[in-house]
Amino acid sequence: MTSGTSFRRVPYHLGIVMDGNGRWAQARGMPRLLGHRGGVNNIRPVLEASVGFGIKALTIYAFSTENWARPPAEVSGLMKLLSETIRRQLADLHANGVQIRHSGRMAGIEPGLQQQIRDALELTKNNQRIILNVAFNYGGRAEIVDAVRQIIQDGLKPDDVSEDVFARYLYTGGLPDPDLIIRTGGEYRLSNFLIWQAAYAEYYATPTFWPDFDKEELRRALQDFEDRDRRFGKVKTPS
Ligand code: FPP
């Protein structure tokens, strides 16, 4: 992986909604699942490009709590793809200093795949080069409900709950909020992705389908980000 960047400022944490796999496949007369395979194949190059640009954490939206409503063959295909990807790529990701994290509900995921996920987290937990946070069986609303349940279970009192404390109860606890969210595939919505954490994220949408999103596209998104004026609800300090 290369290092160094030509940008004055890059996102510390980048989130990507990897949309458009199905349409990418359909445009080629292929079944949707081959689009997801194309999508998986694109994760590694984008991860490497992210390291090169100086990004420290990348969250990818791989499977949402709403995706269970897709046709059963597509759902089981996506489960198999994650399992296969862990099996094939884990050793190499580990050797390249990638720390894998998971954001999402474990319940509902098949036990064998749950174990593969736990093993991947355990193996890579001390790696520092980049965090690859995989949002799988993830929903922003489910995440908030799960946080509230845990807070009640832990017996916190109303006054104990601040925004910082609450954020630590989210699946992403310990990760800084995303600075930039990119959505491929041409839609302009968050689709329940990091809805708490993205409160002040910059947003970038491109019509490019995820399997075609490459380093040049990422560079364009980062250029756009660098030009944004992030005020976090304040007014700009005169220079
Ligand atoms: C949206 O494309 C994409 C998803 C449902 C999730 C993204 C999934 C991958 C990149 C592959 C799975 C990743 C792992 C790690 C298993 P879409 O199907 O909504 O595309 P469309 O909008 O063109 O139909």
PDB file of C-alpha atoms and ligand atoms in Angstrom:
ATOM      1  CA  MET A   1       0.000   0.000   0.000  1.00  0.00           C
ATOM      2  CA  THR A   2       1.262   3.484  -0.763  1.00  0.00           C
ATOM      3  CA  SER A   3       1.287   6.327   1.705  1.00  0.00           C
ATOM      4  CA  GLY A   4       1.243  10.120   1.555  1.00  0.00           C
ATOM      5  CA  THR A   5      -1.359  12.518   0.274  1.00  0.00           C
ATOM      6  CA  SER A   6      -1.555  15.704  -1.709  1.00  0.00           C
ATOM      7  CA  PHE A   7      -4.523  17.041   0.272  1.00  0.00           C
ATOM      8  CA  ARG A   8      -4.346  19.710   2.986  1.00  0.00           C
ATOM      9  CA  ARG A   9      -7.101  17.885   4.861  1.00  0.00           C
ATOM     10  CA  VAL A  10      -8.496  14.389   4.451  1.00  0.00           C
ATOM     11  CA  PRO A  11     -11.308  12.687   6.337  1.00  0.00           C
ATOM     12  CA  TYR A  12     -10.065  10.735   9.340  1.00  0.00           C
ATOM     13  CA  HIS A  13     -13.093   8.478   9.001  1.00  0.00           C
ATOM     14  CA  LEU A  14     -14.783   7.860   5.652  1.00  0.00           C
ATOM     15  CA  GLY A  15     -18.109   6.052   5.287  1.00  0.00           C
ATOM     16  CA  ILE A  16     -19.237   4.514   1.998  1.00  0.00           C
ATOM     17  CA  VAL A  17     -22.709   3.389   0.932  1.00  0.00           C
ATOM     18  CA  MET A  18     -21.706   0.915  -1.770  1.00  0.00           C
ATOM     19  CA  ASP A  19     -24.797   1.167  -3.946  1.00  0.00           C
ATOM     20  CA  GLY A  20     -25.390   0.112  -7.541  1.00  0.00           C
ATOM     21  CA  ASN A  21     -24.071  -3.461  -7.628  1.00  0.00           C
ATOM     22  CA  GLY A  22     -27.363  -4.816  -8.969  1.00  0.00           C
ATOM     23  CA  ARG A  23     -27.654  -2.215 -11.716  1.00  0.00           C
ATOM     24  CA  TRP A  24     -23.975  -2.679 -12.633  1.00  0.00           C
ATOM     25  CA  ALA A  25     -24.646  -6.398 -13.166  1.00  0.00           C
ATOM     26  CA  GLN A  26     -27.942  -5.875 -14.976  1.00  0.00           C
ATOM     27  CA  ALA A  27     -26.295  -3.424 -17.374  1.00  0.00           C
ATOM     28  CA  ARG A  28     -23.955  -6.290 -18.313  1.00  0.00           C
ATOM     29  CA  GLY A  29     -26.728  -8.865 -18.603  1.00  0.00           C
ATOM     30  CA  MET A  30     -25.460 -10.641 -15.488  1.00  0.00           C
ATOM     31  CA  PRO A  31     -27.340 -11.793 -12.382  1.00  0.00           C
ATOM     32  CA  ARG A  32     -27.393  -9.358  -9.438  1.00  0.00           C
ATOM     33  CA  LEU A  33     -25.196 -11.603  -7.334  1.00  0.00           C
ATOM     34  CA  LEU A  34     -22.341 -11.173  -9.792  1.00  0.00           C
ATOM     35  CA  GLY A  35     -22.748  -7.459  -9.186  1.00  0.00           C
ATOM     36  CA  HIS A  36     -22.196  -8.039  -5.483  1.00  0.00           C
ATOM     37  CA  ARG A  37     -19.128 -10.079  -6.321  1.00  0.00           C
ATOM     38  CA  GLY A  38     -17.889  -7.181  -8.433  1.00  0.00           C
ATOM     39  CA  GLY A  39     -18.638  -4.987  -5.419  1.00  0.00           C
ATOM     40  CA  VAL A  40     -16.615  -7.157  -3.065  1.00  0.00           C
ATOM     41  CA  ASN A  41     -13.708  -7.156  -5.511  1.00  0.00           C
ATOM     42  CA  ASN A  42     -13.706  -3.373  -5.414  1.00  0.00           C
ATOM     43  CA  ILE A  43     -13.338  -3.091  -1.632  1.00  0.00           C
ATOM     44  CA  ARG A  44      -9.648  -3.940  -1.500  1.00  0.00           C
ATOM     45  CA  PRO A  45      -8.454  -1.397  -4.096  1.00  0.00           C
ATOM     46  CA  VAL A  46     -10.524   1.350  -2.475  1.00  0.00           C
ATOM     47  CA  LEU A  47      -9.155   0.378   0.941  1.00  0.00           C
ATOM     48  CA  GLU A  48      -5.607   0.597  -0.423  1.00  0.00           C
ATOM     49  CA  ALA A  49      -6.331   3.946  -2.058  1.00  0.00           C
ATOM     50  CA  SER A  50      -7.760   5.166   1.261  1.00  0.00           C
ATOM     51  CA  VAL A  51      -4.543   4.245   3.064  1.00  0.00           C
ATOM     52  CA  GLY A  52      -2.624   6.066   0.348  1.00  0.00           C
ATOM     53  CA  PHE A  53      -4.647   9.240   0.859  1.00  0.00           C
ATOM     54  CA  GLY A  54      -4.137   9.127   4.635  1.00  0.00           C
ATOM     55  CA  ILE A  55      -7.613   8.008   5.728  1.00  0.00           C
ATOM     56  CA  LYS A  56      -7.475   6.163   9.064  1.00  0.00           C
ATOM     57  CA  ALA A  57     -10.905   4.516   9.215  1.00  0.00           C
ATOM     58  CA  LEU A  58     -13.247   3.289   6.494  1.00  0.00           C
ATOM     59  CA  THR A  59     -16.780   2.128   7.240  1.00  0.00           C
ATOM     60  CA  ILE A  60     -18.494   0.227   4.439  1.00  0.00           C
ATOM     61  CA  TYR A  61     -22.217  -0.513   4.346  1.00  0.00           C
ATOM     62  CA  ALA A  62     -22.263  -4.184   3.336  1.00  0.00           C
ATOM     63  CA  PHE A  63     -25.653  -5.444   4.546  1.00  0.00           C
ATOM     64  CA  SER A  64     -28.460  -3.507   6.193  1.00  0.00           C
ATOM     65  CA  THR A  65     -31.130  -4.715   8.589  1.00  0.00           C
ATOM     66  CA  GLU A  66     -33.572  -3.939   5.749  1.00  0.00           C
ATOM     67  CA  ASN A  67     -31.686  -6.129   3.237  1.00  0.00           C
ATOM     68  CA  TRP A  68     -33.220  -9.269   4.800  1.00  0.00           C
ATOM     69  CA  ALA A  69     -36.338  -8.400   2.786  1.00  0.00           C
ATOM     70  CA  ARG A  70     -34.501  -9.094  -0.504  1.00  0.00           C
ATOM     71  CA  PRO A  71     -35.134 -12.395  -2.330  1.00  0.00           C
ATOM     72  CA  PRO A  72     -33.783 -15.319  -0.228  1.00  0.00           C
ATOM     73  CA  ALA A  73     -31.221 -16.285  -2.881  1.00  0.00           C
ATOM     74  CA  GLU A  74     -29.737 -12.787  -2.826  1.00  0.00           C
ATOM     75  CA  VAL A  75     -29.649 -12.739   0.991  1.00  0.00           C
ATOM     76  CA  SER A  76     -27.928 -16.101   1.227  1.00  0.00           C
ATOM     77  CA  GLY A  77     -25.595 -15.081  -1.606  1.00  0.00           C
ATOM     78  CA  LEU A  78     -24.535 -11.990   0.361  1.00  0.00           C
ATOM     79  CA  MET A  79     -23.962 -14.093   3.502  1.00  0.00           C
ATOM     80  CA  LYS A  80     -21.817 -16.532   1.512  1.00  0.00           C
ATOM     81  CA  LEU A  81     -19.876 -13.658  -0.018  1.00  0.00           C
ATOM     82  CA  LEU A  82     -18.926 -12.301   3.392  1.00  0.00           C
ATOM     83  CA  SER A  83     -17.912 -15.744   4.582  1.00  0.00           C
ATOM     84  CA  GLU A  84     -15.843 -16.388   1.461  1.00  0.00           C
ATOM     85  CA  THR A  85     -14.251 -12.935   1.617  1.00  0.00           C
ATOM     86  CA  ILE A  86     -13.138 -13.468   5.216  1.00  0.00           C
ATOM     87  CA  ARG A  87     -11.766 -16.897   4.334  1.00  0.00           C
ATOM     88  CA  ARG A  88      -9.843 -15.664   1.307  1.00  0.00           C
ATOM     89  CA  GLN A  89      -8.669 -12.236   2.416  1.00  0.00           C
ATOM     90  CA  LEU A  90      -8.252 -12.228   6.176  1.00  0.00           C
ATOM     91  CA  ALA A  91      -4.607 -13.312   6.283  1.00  0.00           C
ATOM     92  CA  ASP A  92      -3.603 -10.735   3.701  1.00  0.00           C
ATOM     93  CA  LEU A  93      -5.586  -7.935   5.355  1.00  0.00           C
ATOM     94  CA  HIS A  94      -3.924  -8.816   8.656  1.00  0.00           C
ATOM     95  CA  ALA A  95      -0.456  -8.846   7.052  1.00  0.00           C
ATOM     96  CA  ASN A  96      -1.196  -5.358   5.715  1.00  0.00           C
ATOM     97  CA  GLY A  97      -2.045  -3.894   9.111  1.00  0.00           C
ATOM     98  CA  VAL A  98      -5.799  -3.664   8.618  1.00  0.00           C
ATOM     99  CA  GLN A  99      -7.878  -3.697  11.810  1.00  0.00           C
ATOM    100  CA  ILE A 100     -11.278  -5.165  11.091  1.00  0.00           C
ATOM    101  CA  ARG A 101     -14.276  -3.999  13.071  1.00  0.00           C
ATOM    102  CA  HIS A 102     -17.916  -4.956  12.801  1.00  0.00           C
ATOM    103  CA  SER A 103     -20.871  -2.641  13.261  1.00  0.00           C
ATOM    104  CA  GLY A 104     -24.231  -4.346  13.384  1.00  0.00           C
ATOM    105  CA  ARG A 105     -26.347  -6.937  15.164  1.00  0.00           C
ATOM    106  CA  MET A 106     -24.746 -10.336  15.589  1.00  0.00           C
ATOM    107  CA  ALA A 107     -28.148 -11.860  16.342  1.00  0.00           C
ATOM    108  CA  GLY A 108     -29.701 -13.041  13.100  1.00  0.00           C
ATOM    109  CA  ILE A 109     -26.379 -13.885  11.456  1.00  0.00           C
ATOM    110  CA  GLU A 110     -25.780 -17.604  11.020  1.00  0.00           C
ATOM    111  CA  PRO A 111     -23.580 -18.952  13.903  1.00  0.00           C
ATOM    112  CA  GLY A 112     -20.697 -20.121  11.683  1.00  0.00           C
ATOM    113  CA  LEU A 113     -20.437 -16.679  10.084  1.00  0.00           C
ATOM    114  CA  GLN A 114     -20.689 -15.028  13.509  1.00  0.00           C
ATOM    115  CA  GLN A 115     -17.655 -17.058  14.561  1.00  0.00           C
ATOM    116  CA  GLN A 116     -15.713 -16.080  11.441  1.00  0.00           C
ATOM    117  CA  ILE A 117     -16.466 -12.419  12.182  1.00  0.00           C
ATOM    118  CA  ARG A 118     -15.354 -12.764  15.837  1.00  0.00           C
ATOM    119  CA  ASP A 119     -12.144 -14.503  14.755  1.00  0.00           C
ATOM    120  CA  ALA A 120     -11.391 -11.726  12.246  1.00  0.00           C
ATOM    121  CA  LEU A 121     -11.900  -9.021  14.896  1.00  0.00           C
ATOM    122  CA  GLU A 122      -9.739 -10.860  17.404  1.00  0.00           C
ATOM    123  CA  LEU A 123      -6.902 -11.554  14.947  1.00  0.00           C
ATOM    124  CA  THR A 124      -6.635  -7.963  13.722  1.00  0.00           C
ATOM    125  CA  LYS A 125      -7.534  -5.982  16.852  1.00  0.00           C
ATOM    126  CA  ASN A 126      -4.054  -4.517  17.395  1.00  0.00           C
ATOM    127  CA  ASN A 127      -3.457  -3.478  13.773  1.00  0.00           C
ATOM    128  CA  GLN A 128      -3.006   0.255  13.299  1.00  0.00           C
ATOM    129  CA  ARG A 129      -2.637   1.060   9.603  1.00  0.00           C
ATOM    130  CA  ILE A 130      -6.325   1.512   8.864  1.00  0.00           C
ATOM    131  CA  ILE A 131      -9.587   0.423  10.441  1.00  0.00           C
ATOM    132  CA  LEU A 132     -11.974  -1.368   8.084  1.00  0.00           C
ATOM    133  CA  ASN A 133     -15.335  -1.223   9.823  1.00  0.00           C
ATOM    134  CA  VAL A 134     -17.834  -3.504   8.110  1.00  0.00           C
ATOM    135  CA  ALA A 135     -21.453  -2.495   8.665  1.00  0.00           C
ATOM    136  CA  PHE A 136     -23.153  -5.855   8.328  1.00  0.00           C
ATOM    137  CA  ASN A 137     -26.672  -6.553   9.575  1.00  0.00           C
ATOM    138  CA  TYR A 138     -26.476  -2.866  10.392  1.00  0.00           C
ATOM    139  CA  GLY A 139     -29.255  -0.343  10.787  1.00  0.00           C
ATOM    140  CA  GLY A 140     -28.850   3.064  12.360  1.00  0.00           C
ATOM    141  CA  ARG A 141     -32.194   2.873  14.153  1.00  0.00           C
ATOM    142  CA  ALA A 142     -31.521  -0.664  15.407  1.00  0.00           C
ATOM    143  CA  GLU A 143     -28.147   0.594  16.652  1.00  0.00           C
ATOM    144  CA  ILE A 144     -29.809   3.360  18.666  1.00  0.00           C
ATOM    145  CA  VAL A 145     -32.392   0.946  20.094  1.00  0.00           C
ATOM    146  CA  ASP A 146     -29.616  -1.498  21.045  1.00  0.00           C
ATOM    147  CA  ALA A 147     -27.696   1.323  22.751  1.00  0.00           C
ATOM    148  CA  VAL A 148     -30.776   2.363  24.756  1.00  0.00           C
ATOM    149  CA  ARG A 149     -31.409  -1.234  25.815  1.00  0.00           C
ATOM    150  CA  GLN A 150     -27.815  -1.617  27.011  1.00  0.00           C
ATOM    151  CA  ILE A 151     -27.896   1.704  28.852  1.00  0.00           C
ATOM    152  CA  ILE A 152     -31.033   0.601  30.720  1.00  0.00           C
ATOM    153  CA  GLN A 153     -29.527  -2.810  31.407  1.00  0.00           C
ATOM    154  CA  ASP A 154     -26.397  -1.170  32.819  1.00  0.00           C
ATOM    155  CA  GLY A 155     -28.578   0.843  35.184  1.00  0.00           C
ATOM    156  CA  LEU A 156     -27.519   4.321  34.072  1.00  0.00           C
ATOM    157  CA  LYS A 157     -29.527   7.226  35.521  1.00  0.00           C
ATOM    158  CA  PRO A 158     -30.963   9.952  33.261  1.00  0.00           C
ATOM    159  CA  ASP A 159     -28.260  12.404  34.315  1.00  0.00           C
ATOM    160  CA  ASP A 160     -25.538   9.869  33.450  1.00  0.00           C
ATOM    161  CA  VAL A 161     -26.557   9.923  29.786  1.00  0.00           C
ATOM    162  CA  SER A 162     -24.762  12.561  27.731  1.00  0.00           C
ATOM    163  CA  GLU A 163     -24.091  12.577  23.996  1.00  0.00           C
ATOM    164  CA  ASP A 164     -20.569  11.275  24.636  1.00  0.00           C
ATOM    165  CA  VAL A 165     -21.771   8.461  26.886  1.00  0.00           C
ATOM    166  CA  PHE A 166     -24.487   7.532  24.389  1.00  0.00           C
ATOM    167  CA  ALA A 167     -22.000   7.448  21.507  1.00  0.00           C
ATOM    168  CA  ARG A 168     -19.865   4.964  23.429  1.00  0.00           C
ATOM    169  CA  TYR A 169     -22.848   2.573  23.490  1.00  0.00           C
ATOM    170  CA  LEU A 170     -23.202   2.587  19.706  1.00  0.00           C
ATOM    171  CA  TYR A 171     -21.633  -0.222  17.641  1.00  0.00           C
ATOM    172  CA  THR A 172     -19.043   2.341  16.555  1.00  0.00           C
ATOM    173  CA  GLY A 173     -18.072   3.180  20.169  1.00  0.00           C
ATOM    174  CA  GLY A 174     -14.484   4.432  20.256  1.00  0.00           C
ATOM    175  CA  LEU A 175     -14.417   5.412  16.567  1.00  0.00           C
ATOM    176  CA  PRO A 176     -14.519   9.122  15.771  1.00  0.00           C
ATOM    177  CA  ASP A 177     -17.579  10.232  13.792  1.00  0.00           C
ATOM    178  CA  PRO A 178     -17.300   9.993  10.004  1.00  0.00           C
ATOM    179  CA  ASP A 179     -16.137  13.219   8.354  1.00  0.00           C
ATOM    180  CA  LEU A 180     -17.338  12.276   4.894  1.00  0.00           C
ATOM    181  CA  ILE A 181     -20.008   9.901   3.607  1.00  0.00           C
ATOM    182  CA  ILE A 182     -19.822   8.837  -0.032  1.00  0.00           C
ATOM    183  CA  ARG A 183     -22.773   7.209  -1.749  1.00  0.00           C
ATOM    184  CA  THR A 184     -22.316   5.556  -5.126  1.00  0.00           C
ATOM    185  CA  GLY A 185     -25.128   4.572  -7.474  1.00  0.00           C
ATOM    186  CA  GLY A 186     -26.794   7.951  -7.846  1.00  0.00           C
ATOM    187  CA  GLU A 187     -29.228   8.136  -4.927  1.00  0.00           C
ATOM    188  CA  TYR A 188     -29.261  10.989  -2.433  1.00  0.00           C
ATOM    189  CA  ARG A 189     -30.130   9.377   0.879  1.00  0.00           C
ATOM    190  CA  LEU A 190     -28.484   7.863   3.939  1.00  0.00           C
ATOM    191  CA  SER A 191     -30.636   4.698   4.021  1.00  0.00           C
ATOM    192  CA  ASN A 192     -30.274   4.276   7.800  1.00  0.00           C
ATOM    193  CA  PHE A 193     -26.457   4.429   7.620  1.00  0.00           C
ATOM    194  CA  LEU A 194     -24.636   5.953  10.622  1.00  0.00           C
ATOM    195  CA  ILE A 195     -27.589   8.246  11.263  1.00  0.00           C
ATOM    196  CA  TRP A 196     -26.341   9.351  14.704  1.00  0.00           C
ATOM    197  CA  GLN A 197     -22.655   9.529  13.779  1.00  0.00           C
ATOM    198  CA  ALA A 198     -23.131  11.378  10.462  1.00  0.00           C
ATOM    199  CA  ALA A 199     -24.850  14.386  12.063  1.00  0.00           C
ATOM    200  CA  TYR A 200     -22.055  16.677  10.842  1.00  0.00           C
ATOM    201  CA  ALA A 201     -20.514  14.545   8.114  1.00  0.00           C
ATOM    202  CA  GLU A 202     -20.084  16.022   4.671  1.00  0.00           C
ATOM    203  CA  TYR A 203     -22.014  14.144   2.026  1.00  0.00           C
ATOM    204  CA  TYR A 204     -20.898  13.245  -1.496  1.00  0.00           C
ATOM    205  CA  ALA A 205     -22.952  11.367  -4.077  1.00  0.00           C
ATOM    206  CA  THR A 206     -21.824  10.026  -7.427  1.00  0.00           C
ATOM    207  CA  PRO A 207     -23.832   8.234 -10.137  1.00  0.00           C
ATOM    208  CA  THR A 208     -20.996   5.719 -10.602  1.00  0.00           C
ATOM    209  CA  PHE A 209     -22.005   2.193  -9.587  1.00  0.00           C
ATOM    210  CA  TRP A 210     -19.931   0.818  -6.708  1.00  0.00           C
ATOM    211  CA  PRO A 211     -17.968  -1.818  -8.708  1.00  0.00           C
ATOM    212  CA  ASP A 212     -16.686   1.017 -10.952  1.00  0.00           C
ATOM    213  CA  PHE A 213     -15.793   3.445  -8.138  1.00  0.00           C
ATOM    214  CA  ASP A 214     -12.009   3.762  -8.331  1.00  0.00           C
ATOM    215  CA  LYS A 215      -9.093   5.748  -6.943  1.00  0.00           C
ATOM    216  CA  GLU A 216      -9.708   8.650  -9.318  1.00  0.00           C
ATOM    217  CA  GLU A 217     -13.319   8.901  -8.143  1.00  0.00           C
ATOM    218  CA  LEU A 218     -12.135   8.786  -4.541  1.00  0.00           C
ATOM    219  CA  ARG A 219      -9.660  11.572  -5.308  1.00  0.00           C
ATOM    220  CA  ARG A 220     -12.519  13.691  -6.708  1.00  0.00           C
ATOM    221  CA  ALA A 221     -14.607  13.093  -3.585  1.00  0.00           C
ATOM    222  CA  LEU A 222     -11.655  14.043  -1.363  1.00  0.00           C
ATOM    223  CA  GLN A 223     -11.009  17.160  -3.432  1.00  0.00           C
ATOM    224  CA  ASP A 224     -14.637  18.137  -2.960  1.00  0.00           C
ATOM    225  CA  PHE A 225     -14.340  17.461   0.779  1.00  0.00           C
ATOM    226  CA  GLU A 226     -11.234  19.618   1.054  1.00  0.00           C
ATOM    227  CA  ASP A 227     -13.152  22.530  -0.465  1.00  0.00           C
ATOM    228  CA  ARG A 228     -16.092  22.247   1.965  1.00  0.00           C
ATOM    229  CA  ASP A 229     -16.486  24.767   4.752  1.00  0.00           C
ATOM    230  CA  ARG A 230     -17.202  22.709   7.882  1.00  0.00           C
ATOM    231  CA  ARG A 231     -18.739  24.935  10.548  1.00  0.00           C
ATOM    232  CA  PHE A 232     -20.386  22.381  12.873  1.00  0.00           C
ATOM    233  CA  GLY A 233     -23.288  24.768  13.465  1.00  0.00           C
ATOM    234  CA  LYS A 234     -21.031  27.699  14.368  1.00  0.00           C
ATOM    235  CA  VAL A 235     -20.188  30.791  12.347  1.00  0.00           C
ATOM    236  CA  LYS A 236     -16.912  31.017  10.520  1.00  0.00           C
ATOM    237  CA  THR A 237     -14.091  32.600  12.533  1.00  0.00           C
ATOM    238  CA  PRO A 238     -12.754  35.593  10.560  1.00  0.00           C
ATOM    239  CA  SER A 239      -9.171  34.885   9.473  1.00  0.00           C
TER     240      SER A 239
HETATM  241  C1  FPP B   1     -26.212  -2.174  -2.940  1.00  0.00           C
HETATM  242  O1  FPP B   1     -26.298  -2.584  -4.254  1.00  0.00           O
HETATM  243  C2  FPP B   1     -25.294  -2.935  -2.209  1.00  0.00           C
HETATM  244  C3  FPP B   1     -25.575  -3.749  -1.146  1.00  0.00           C
HETATM  245  C4  FPP B   1     -26.840  -4.419  -0.830  1.00  0.00           C
HETATM  246  C5  FPP B   1     -24.540  -3.945  -0.189  1.00  0.00           C
HETATM  247  C6  FPP B   1     -23.141  -3.831  -0.721  1.00  0.00           C
HETATM  248  C7  FPP B   1     -22.587  -5.168  -0.784  1.00  0.00           C
HETATM  249  C8  FPP B   1     -21.420  -5.497  -1.325  1.00  0.00           C
HETATM  250  C9  FPP B   1     -20.415  -4.567  -1.893  1.00  0.00           C
HETATM  251  C10 FPP B   1     -21.107  -6.905  -1.355  1.00  0.00           C
HETATM  252  C11 FPP B   1     -21.205  -7.525  -0.038  1.00  0.00           C
HETATM  253  C12 FPP B   1     -20.061  -7.160   0.795  1.00  0.00           C
HETATM  254  C13 FPP B   1     -19.576  -8.021   1.661  1.00  0.00           C
HETATM  255  C14 FPP B   1     -18.354  -7.675   2.468  1.00  0.00           C
HETATM  256  C15 FPP B   1     -20.232  -9.317   1.801  1.00  0.00           C
HETATM  257  P1  FPP B   1     -27.758  -2.853  -4.776  1.00  0.00           P
HETATM  258  O2  FPP B   1     -27.970  -4.316  -4.815  1.00  0.00           O
HETATM  259  O3  FPP B   1     -28.739  -2.094  -3.942  1.00  0.00           O
HETATM  260  O4  FPP B   1     -27.674  -2.251  -6.200  1.00  0.00           O
HETATM  261  P2  FPP B   1     -28.876  -1.623  -7.036  1.00  0.00           P
HETATM  262  O5  FPP B   1     -29.299  -0.379  -6.303  1.00  0.00           O
HETATM  263  O6  FPP B   1     -28.250  -1.347  -8.343  1.00  0.00           O
HETATM  264  O7  FPP B   1     -29.953  -2.660  -7.085  1.00  0.00           O
END
